[in-house]
C-alpha positions as a printed Julia matrix, in Angstrom:
157×3 Matrix{Float64}:
   0.0     0.0    0.0
   1.48    3.31  -1.14
   1.21    6.33   1.12
   2.13    9.98   0.77
   1.77   13.17   2.78
  -0.07   15.7    0.64
   0.69   19.42   0.4
  -1.2    22.09   2.38
  -3.1    23.21  -0.73
  -4.1    19.61  -1.58
  -5.1    19.1    2.08
  -7.3    22.23   1.95
  -8.92   20.97  -1.27
  -9.68   17.52   0.19
 -11.07   19.05   3.41
 -13.24   21.4    1.35
 -14.7    18.48  -0.62
 -15.31   16.53   2.6
 -17.09   19.51   4.23
 -19.22   19.97   1.1
 -20.25   16.3    0.87
 -20.77   15.77   4.6
 -22.4    19.18   5.16
 -20.31   19.41   8.34
 -17.71   22.04   9.22
 -14.4    20.39  10.03
 -11.6    22.08  11.96
  -8.52   22.9    9.88
  -6.01   20.08   9.59
  -2.45   20.9    8.53
  -1.41   17.63   6.96
  -3.24   14.65   5.56
  -1.67   11.34   4.69
  -3.25    9.41   1.82
  -2.97    5.62   1.61
  -3.67    4.33  -1.91
  -5.63    1.1   -2.21
  -6.61   -0.8   -5.35
 -10.03    0.8   -5.15
 -10.06    4.01  -3.17
  -8.0     5.71  -0.52
  -7.75    5.92   3.24
  -7.19    9.5    4.41
  -5.69   10.13   7.84
  -5.08   13.45   9.57
  -5.19   14.88  13.07
  -8.69   14.0   14.35
  -9.91   12.63  11.0
  -9.95    9.24   9.32
 -11.93    8.97   6.09
 -12.23    6.86   2.97
 -12.48    8.06  -0.61
 -14.33    5.71  -2.97
 -14.64    7.21  -6.44
 -15.71   10.79  -5.74
 -17.36    9.95  -2.42
 -15.77   10.68   0.94
 -16.97    8.61   3.9
 -16.09    8.77   7.6
 -14.1     5.72   8.73
 -15.95    3.4   11.12
 -13.3     3.59  13.85
 -13.44    7.42  13.89
 -16.08    7.75  16.63
 -15.6    11.51  16.98
 -16.44   12.13  13.32
 -19.24    9.53  13.24
 -20.97   11.3   16.14
 -21.59   14.28  13.79
 -23.82   12.2   11.51
 -27.42   11.06  12.02
 -27.56    7.52  13.37
 -29.8     4.62  12.49
 -30.29    1.82  15.03
 -30.8    -1.67  13.59
 -32.01   -4.8   15.37
 -29.61   -7.6   16.24
 -30.98   -9.76  13.41
 -29.59   -7.27  10.88
 -26.03   -7.22  12.28
 -24.73  -10.31  10.45
 -26.08   -9.02   7.13
 -24.71   -5.49   7.67
 -21.22   -6.86   8.37
 -21.39   -8.71   5.04
 -22.21   -5.54   3.12
 -25.99   -5.85   2.85
 -28.04   -2.7    2.37
 -30.36   -1.68   5.22
 -33.94   -2.83   4.85
 -36.79   -0.95   6.54
 -37.96   -3.89   8.74
 -34.53   -4.12  10.42
 -34.53   -0.51  11.66
 -35.43    0.06  15.31
 -35.03    3.87  15.48
 -33.65    6.82  13.53
 -33.24   10.58  13.66
 -33.96   13.2   11.01
 -32.09   13.1    7.7
 -32.46   14.01   4.06
 -32.39   11.67   1.08
 -28.79   11.11  -0.05
 -27.28   11.97   3.35
 -24.45    9.99   4.97
 -25.57    8.14   8.13
 -23.95    5.96  10.78
 -25.61    2.57  11.3
 -25.42    1.16  14.84
 -26.59   -2.05  16.51
 -29.22   -1.76  19.23
 -27.61   -3.41  22.28
 -24.21   -1.67  22.59
 -24.78    1.16  20.07
 -21.58    0.1   18.27
 -21.1     1.46  14.76
 -21.47   -1.29  12.16
 -21.57    0.62   8.89
 -21.69    3.94   7.09
 -24.3     4.36   4.4
 -26.16    6.79   2.16
 -29.9     7.19   2.64
 -32.11    6.34  -0.33
 -35.15    8.08   1.22
 -35.64   10.9    3.74
 -36.57   10.19   7.37
 -40.09   11.48   6.62
 -40.46    8.98   3.77
 -39.01    6.19   5.91
 -41.68    6.74   8.59
 -44.31    5.82   5.98
 -42.52    2.65   4.83
 -42.94   -0.93   6.07
 -40.5    -2.65   3.7
 -37.82   -1.98   1.1
 -34.18   -0.84   0.95
 -33.69    2.47   2.75
 -29.91    2.81   3.12
 -27.08    1.84   0.76
 -24.28    0.24   2.79
 -21.0     1.87   1.64
 -18.46    0.96   4.37
 -18.83   -1.74   7.02
 -16.86   -3.67   9.63
 -14.6    -6.27   7.98
 -14.73   -4.7    4.47
 -11.5    -4.18   2.5
 -11.0    -0.65   3.9
 -11.44   -1.88   7.48
  -8.92   -4.68   6.87
  -6.43   -2.38   5.07
  -6.51    0.13   7.94
  -5.31   -2.59  10.33
  -1.96   -2.65   8.5
  -1.42    1.13   8.77
   0.97    2.26  11.48
   0.08    5.81  12.45
């Protein structure tokens, strides 16, 4: 896995794109280190760990501080096994959720310990979800044990 420290101007550009996509103001970070994977990148800086897949930036599952800034969805224990294998979130498996817009990044947690299982993008708004009984409501983009999770284990910070 190749890694490189990017310049201050490149760092500012990446942070700008992250703030735009996440709709969250991030504190300034001086340096970011980018780890190149076959598909995507892992981005690490002071107080930030993220993934870039295509043009999408996602918070990394182990970055609890960043994940706390996103709306959370609580799924029942029956959904955990499927989530950790990359399955999308189906409406029947959701126990509770906050307010969010369609297309927003959300953190998916399990109901007993409130541990983060996955990061996904909503396919409907919270208002639409309230009216639903079945169907896919969240696209699972990053989950425990995926290739990004496994690659991060080999990174020495």
